[in-house]
mmCIF file of C-alpha atoms in Angstrom:
data_model
loop_
_atom_site.group_PDB
_atom_site.id
_atom_site.type_symbol
_atom_site.label_atom_id
_atom_site.label_comp_id
_atom_site.label_asym_id
_atom_site.label_seq_id
_atom_site.Cartn_x
_atom_site.Cartn_y
_atom_site.Cartn_z
ATOM 1 C CA LEU U 16 -62.365 -184.310 -158.554
ATOM 2 C CA ALA U 17 -60.625 -182.430 -161.362
ATOM 3 C CA ALA U 18 -59.992 -179.442 -159.079
ATOM 4 C CA THR U 19 -58.412 -181.800 -156.564
ATOM 5 C CA LEU U 20 -56.175 -183.551 -159.076
ATOM 6 C CA ILE U 21 -55.238 -180.357 -160.934
ATOM 7 C CA PRO U 22 -55.268 -177.684 -158.191
ATOM 8 C CA GLU U 23 -53.891 -174.965 -160.460
ATOM 9 C CA SER U 24 -57.128 -175.217 -162.482
ATOM 10 C CA THR U 25 -59.489 -174.802 -159.514
ATOM 11 C CA TRP U 26 -60.523 -171.233 -160.301
ATOM 12 C CA ALA U 27 -60.850 -171.911 -164.028
ATOM 13 C CA LEU U 28 -63.102 -174.872 -163.240
ATOM 14 C CA TYR U 29 -65.175 -172.796 -160.805
ATOM 15 C CA PHE U 30 -65.739 -169.956 -163.282
ATOM 16 C CA SER U 31 -66.499 -172.456 -166.052
ATOM 17 C CA ALA U 32 -69.145 -174.072 -163.853
ATOM 18 C CA LEU U 33 -70.537 -170.646 -162.940
ATOM 19 C CA ALA U 34 -70.747 -169.559 -166.578
ATOM 20 C CA GLY U 35 -72.279 -172.883 -167.601
ATOM 21 C CA CYS U 36 -74.987 -172.650 -164.941
ATOM 22 C CA TYR U 37 -75.726 -169.012 -165.706
ATOM 23 C CA PHE U 38 -75.912 -169.412 -169.478
ATOM 24 C CA SER U 39 -77.950 -172.612 -169.250
ATOM 25 C CA ALA U 40 -80.597 -170.589 -167.377
ATOM 26 C CA TRP U 41 -80.530 -168.077 -170.216
ATOM 27 C CA LEU U 42 -80.995 -170.923 -172.679
ATOM 28 C CA SER U 43 -84.027 -172.206 -170.759
ATOM 29 C CA TYR U 44 -85.444 -168.678 -170.553
ATOM 30 C CA TRP U 45 -85.135 -168.128 -174.310
ATOM 31 C CA LEU U 46 -86.442 -171.594 -175.073
ATOM 32 C CA GLY U 47 -89.521 -170.735 -173.035
ATOM 33 C CA ARG U 48 -89.869 -167.302 -174.578
ATOM 34 C CA LEU U 49 -89.429 -168.321 -178.215
ATOM 35 C CA VAL U 50 -91.066 -171.757 -178.398
ATOM 36 C CA GLY U 51 -92.645 -172.235 -174.972
ATOM 37 C CA ARG U 52 -96.259 -171.786 -176.070
ATOM 38 C CA LYS U 53 -95.751 -174.291 -178.892
ATOM 39 C CA LEU U 54 -94.112 -176.753 -176.489
ATOM 40 C CA LEU U 55 -97.099 -176.498 -174.158
ATOM 41 C CA LYS U 56 -99.289 -177.951 -176.902
ATOM 42 C CA LEU U 57 -97.346 -181.235 -176.801
ATOM 43 C CA ARG U 58 -99.044 -183.913 -174.693
ATOM 44 C CA TRP U 59 -95.960 -184.916 -172.675
ATOM 45 C CA MET U 60 -95.200 -181.266 -171.930
ATOM 46 C CA GLN U 61 -98.784 -180.684 -170.765
ATOM 47 C CA LYS U 62 -98.346 -183.513 -168.281
ATOM 48 C CA MET U 63 -94.958 -182.257 -167.135
ATOM 49 C CA LEU U 64 -95.973 -178.597 -166.885
ATOM 50 C CA PRO U 65 -99.779 -178.250 -166.739
ATOM 51 C CA GLN U 66 -101.324 -174.832 -167.302
ATOM 52 C CA GLU U 67 -102.214 -174.464 -163.603
ATOM 53 C CA ARG U 68 -98.627 -175.126 -162.509
ATOM 54 C CA LEU U 69 -97.289 -172.728 -165.130
ATOM 55 C CA GLU U 70 -99.651 -170.021 -163.879
ATOM 56 C CA LYS U 71 -98.601 -170.656 -160.259
ATOM 57 C CA ILE U 72 -94.909 -170.402 -161.161
ATOM 58 C CA SER U 73 -95.486 -167.259 -163.243
ATOM 59 C CA HIS U 74 -97.561 -165.662 -160.472
ATOM 60 C CA PHE U 75 -94.963 -166.544 -157.830
ATOM 61 C CA TYR U 76 -92.177 -165.182 -160.049
ATOM 62 C CA LYS U 77 -94.023 -161.899 -160.612
ATOM 63 C CA ASN U 78 -94.567 -161.467 -156.863
ATOM 64 C CA HIS U 79 -91.243 -162.854 -155.602
ATOM 65 C CA GLY U 80 -88.841 -162.775 -158.569
ATOM 66 C CA PHE U 81 -85.508 -162.963 -156.770
ATOM 67 C CA LEU U 82 -86.773 -165.378 -154.112
ATOM 68 C CA THR U 83 -88.193 -167.679 -156.810
ATOM 69 C CA LEU U 84 -84.836 -167.892 -158.539
ATOM 70 C CA LEU U 85 -82.933 -168.287 -155.263
ATOM 71 C CA ILE U 86 -85.098 -171.196 -154.082
ATOM 72 C CA GLY U 87 -85.384 -172.615 -157.596
ATOM 73 C CA ARG U 88 -81.620 -172.815 -157.995
ATOM 74 C CA PHE U 89 -81.428 -175.312 -155.142
ATOM 75 C CA ILE U 90 -84.299 -177.538 -156.359
ATOM 76 C CA PRO U 91 -83.084 -180.375 -158.595
ATOM 77 C CA PHE U 92 -84.639 -182.572 -161.280
ATOM 78 C CA GLY U 93 -85.815 -180.100 -163.872
ATOM 79 C CA ILE U 94 -87.839 -177.868 -161.591
ATOM 80 C CA ARG U 95 -85.330 -175.058 -161.899
ATOM 81 C CA ASN U 96 -85.493 -175.324 -165.698
ATOM 82 C CA GLY U 97 -89.289 -175.182 -165.429
ATOM 83 C CA ILE U 98 -88.933 -171.940 -163.496
ATOM 84 C CA PHE U 99 -86.588 -170.471 -166.102
ATOM 85 C CA MET U 100 -88.795 -171.622 -168.988
ATOM 86 C CA SER U 101 -91.994 -170.336 -167.384
ATOM 87 C CA THR U 102 -90.282 -166.986 -166.840
ATOM 88 C CA GLY U 103 -89.613 -166.865 -170.567
ATOM 89 C CA ILE U 104 -93.102 -168.110 -171.449
ATOM 90 C CA SER U 105 -94.640 -165.367 -169.301
ATOM 91 C CA ARG U 106 -92.545 -162.857 -171.275
ATOM 92 C CA SER U 107 -90.852 -161.397 -168.215
ATOM 93 C CA SER U 108 -88.033 -158.969 -168.922
ATOM 94 C CA PHE U 109 -84.826 -160.799 -169.834
ATOM 95 C CA GLY U 110 -82.681 -158.070 -168.283
ATOM 96 C CA LYS U 111 -84.476 -158.388 -164.939
ATOM 97 C CA PHE U 112 -84.262 -162.174 -165.156
ATOM 98 C CA ALA U 113 -80.513 -162.126 -165.869
ATOM 99 C CA LEU U 114 -79.853 -159.608 -163.096
ATOM 100 C CA ARG U 115 -82.064 -161.412 -160.553
ATOM 101 C CA ASP U 116 -80.388 -164.747 -161.301
ATOM 102 C CA LEU U 117 -76.822 -163.480 -160.846
ATOM 103 C CA LEU U 118 -76.688 -163.893 -157.051
ATOM 104 C CA PRO U 119 -78.634 -167.208 -156.909
ATOM 105 C CA VAL U 120 -76.424 -168.803 -159.573
ATOM 106 C CA THR U 121 -73.307 -167.605 -157.754
ATOM 107 C CA LEU U 122 -74.566 -169.018 -154.446
ATOM 108 C CA TRP U 123 -75.595 -172.329 -156.018
ATOM 109 C CA THR U 124 -72.337 -172.751 -157.919
ATOM 110 C CA SER U 125 -70.246 -171.810 -154.885
ATOM 111 C CA CYS U 126 -72.078 -174.246 -152.591
ATOM 112 C CA ALA U 127 -72.018 -177.089 -155.102
ATOM 113 C CA PHE U 128 -68.395 -176.471 -156.067
ATOM 114 C CA TYR U 129 -67.287 -176.329 -152.430
ATOM 115 C CA LEU U 130 -69.197 -179.519 -151.599
ATOM 116 C CA PHE U 131 -67.841 -181.460 -154.561
ATOM 117 C CA HIS U 132 -64.329 -180.072 -154.105
ATOM 118 C CA THR U 133 -64.395 -181.174 -150.461
ATOM 119 C CA LEU U 134 -65.660 -184.606 -151.460
ATOM 120 C CA GLY U 135 -62.998 -184.741 -154.164
ATOM 121 C CA THR U 136 -60.202 -184.148 -151.683
ATOM 122 C CA ASN U 137 -61.380 -187.290 -149.908
ATOM 123 C CA TYR U 138 -61.927 -189.334 -153.056
ATOM 124 C CA THR U 139 -59.826 -192.271 -151.841
ATOM 125 C CA LEU U 140 -62.081 -192.580 -148.815
ATOM 126 C CA LEU U 141 -65.153 -192.190 -151.047
ATOM 127 C CA ILE U 142 -64.007 -194.973 -153.359
ATOM 128 C CA LYS U 143 -63.591 -197.214 -150.342
ATOM 129 C CA TYR U 144 -67.212 -196.676 -149.315
ATOM 130 C CA ILE U 145 -68.783 -196.306 -152.772
ATOM 131 C CA LYS U 146 -70.399 -199.766 -152.680
ATOM 132 C CA ILE U 147 -72.086 -199.004 -149.380
ATOM 133 C CA ILE U 148 -73.209 -195.597 -150.625
ATOM 134 C CA ASN U 149 -74.575 -197.066 -153.870
ATOM 135 C CA LEU U 150 -76.386 -199.863 -152.033
ATOM 136 C CA THR U 151 -77.897 -197.385 -149.580
ATOM 137 C CA LEU U 152 -79.056 -195.088 -152.383
ATOM 138 C CA PHE U 153 -80.464 -198.031 -154.341
ATOM 139 C CA CYS U 154 -82.385 -199.282 -151.278
ATOM 140 C CA ALA U 155 -83.699 -195.797 -150.489
ATOM 141 C CA PHE U 156 -84.848 -195.412 -154.083
ATOM 142 C CA GLY U 157 -86.488 -198.856 -154.015
ATOM 143 C CA VAL U 158 -88.330 -198.122 -150.775
ATOM 144 C CA THR U 159 -89.509 -194.799 -152.194
ATOM 145 C CA VAL U 160 -90.828 -196.428 -155.379
ATOM 146 C CA ILE U 161 -92.602 -199.197 -153.441
ATOM 147 C CA ALA U 162 -94.145 -196.665 -151.033
ATOM 148 C CA TRP U 163 -95.327 -194.536 -153.950
ATOM 149 C CA ILE U 164 -96.911 -197.542 -155.698
ATOM 150 C CA CYS U 165 -98.664 -198.596 -152.465
ATOM 151 C CA TYR U 166 -99.915 -195.062 -151.950
ATOM 152 C CA LYS U 167 -101.297 -194.858 -155.498
ATOM 153 C CA ARG U 168 -102.990 -198.267 -155.218
ATOM 154 C CA ARG U 169 -104.556 -197.344 -151.896
ATOM 155 C CA ARG U 170 -105.863 -194.076 -153.347
ATOM 156 C CA VAL U 171 -107.416 -195.860 -156.333
ATOM 157 C CA LYS U 172 -108.891 -198.524 -154.064
ATOM 158 C CA LYS U 173 -110.486 -195.922 -151.770
ATOM 159 C CA LYS U 174 -111.842 -194.051 -154.759
ATOM 160 C CA ASN U 175 -113.478 -197.196 -156.174
ATOM 161 C CA GLU U 176 -114.884 -198.530 -152.867
ATOM 162 C CA PRO U 177 -118.673 -198.359 -152.547
ATOM 163 C CA ALA U 178 -120.062 -196.268 -149.719
ATOM 164 C CA THR U 179 -120.634 -198.227 -146.506
ATOM 165 C CA LEU U 180 -123.898 -198.306 -144.560
ATOM 166 C CA ALA U 181 -122.348 -196.054 -141.945
ATOM 167 C CA ASP U 182 -121.893 -193.392 -144.627
ATOM 168 C CA ALA U 183 -125.475 -193.705 -145.899
ATOM 169 C CA PRO U 184 -127.986 -191.099 -144.712
ATOM 170 C CA SER U 185 -130.303 -192.248 -141.939
ATOM 171 C CA ILE U 186 -134.099 -192.366 -142.231
ATOM 172 C CA GLU U 187 -134.383 -189.203 -140.108
ATOM 173 C CA ASP U 188 -132.026 -187.396 -142.478
ATOM 174 C CA ARG U 189 -134.134 -188.405 -145.475
ATOM 175 C CA ARG U 190 -137.371 -187.088 -143.894
ATOM 176 C CA GLU U 191 -135.920 -183.605 -143.389
#
């Protein structure tokens, strides 16, 4: 929106966003490298990033470094920070990390900036439909939460159900 309202600042805003994204990855890398092992001892961190998941991410990064960062840049909700932190925790080379992340961060920032700039040029239209958009997002979120709760309950119920007679071994099976 700012780039739309102040068009002479478009490039400054773009490069600020690019630098912010790039250096925030560095911050996550160094956080993982310097205090990552200590963080993994915290209970909430163990739930968020279990040892198995950390090993999978580290293994995938070692085998597909650039591809991991490219895909990871486009995954929201903390997963990309988990990738950057696990790269630091696994003590991968910072120089390689910084070089490998240069193209993915540029692609991500360019795509996001273009999308939001385009939406910003139509902000009057967006404001007109914001209630509908918010209601739709709220409903989609609600349906997702309800579906997840039903799924979890059904899984627990199946786990706790006693075996039926059809599942029991037959007399012939017992004799063998």
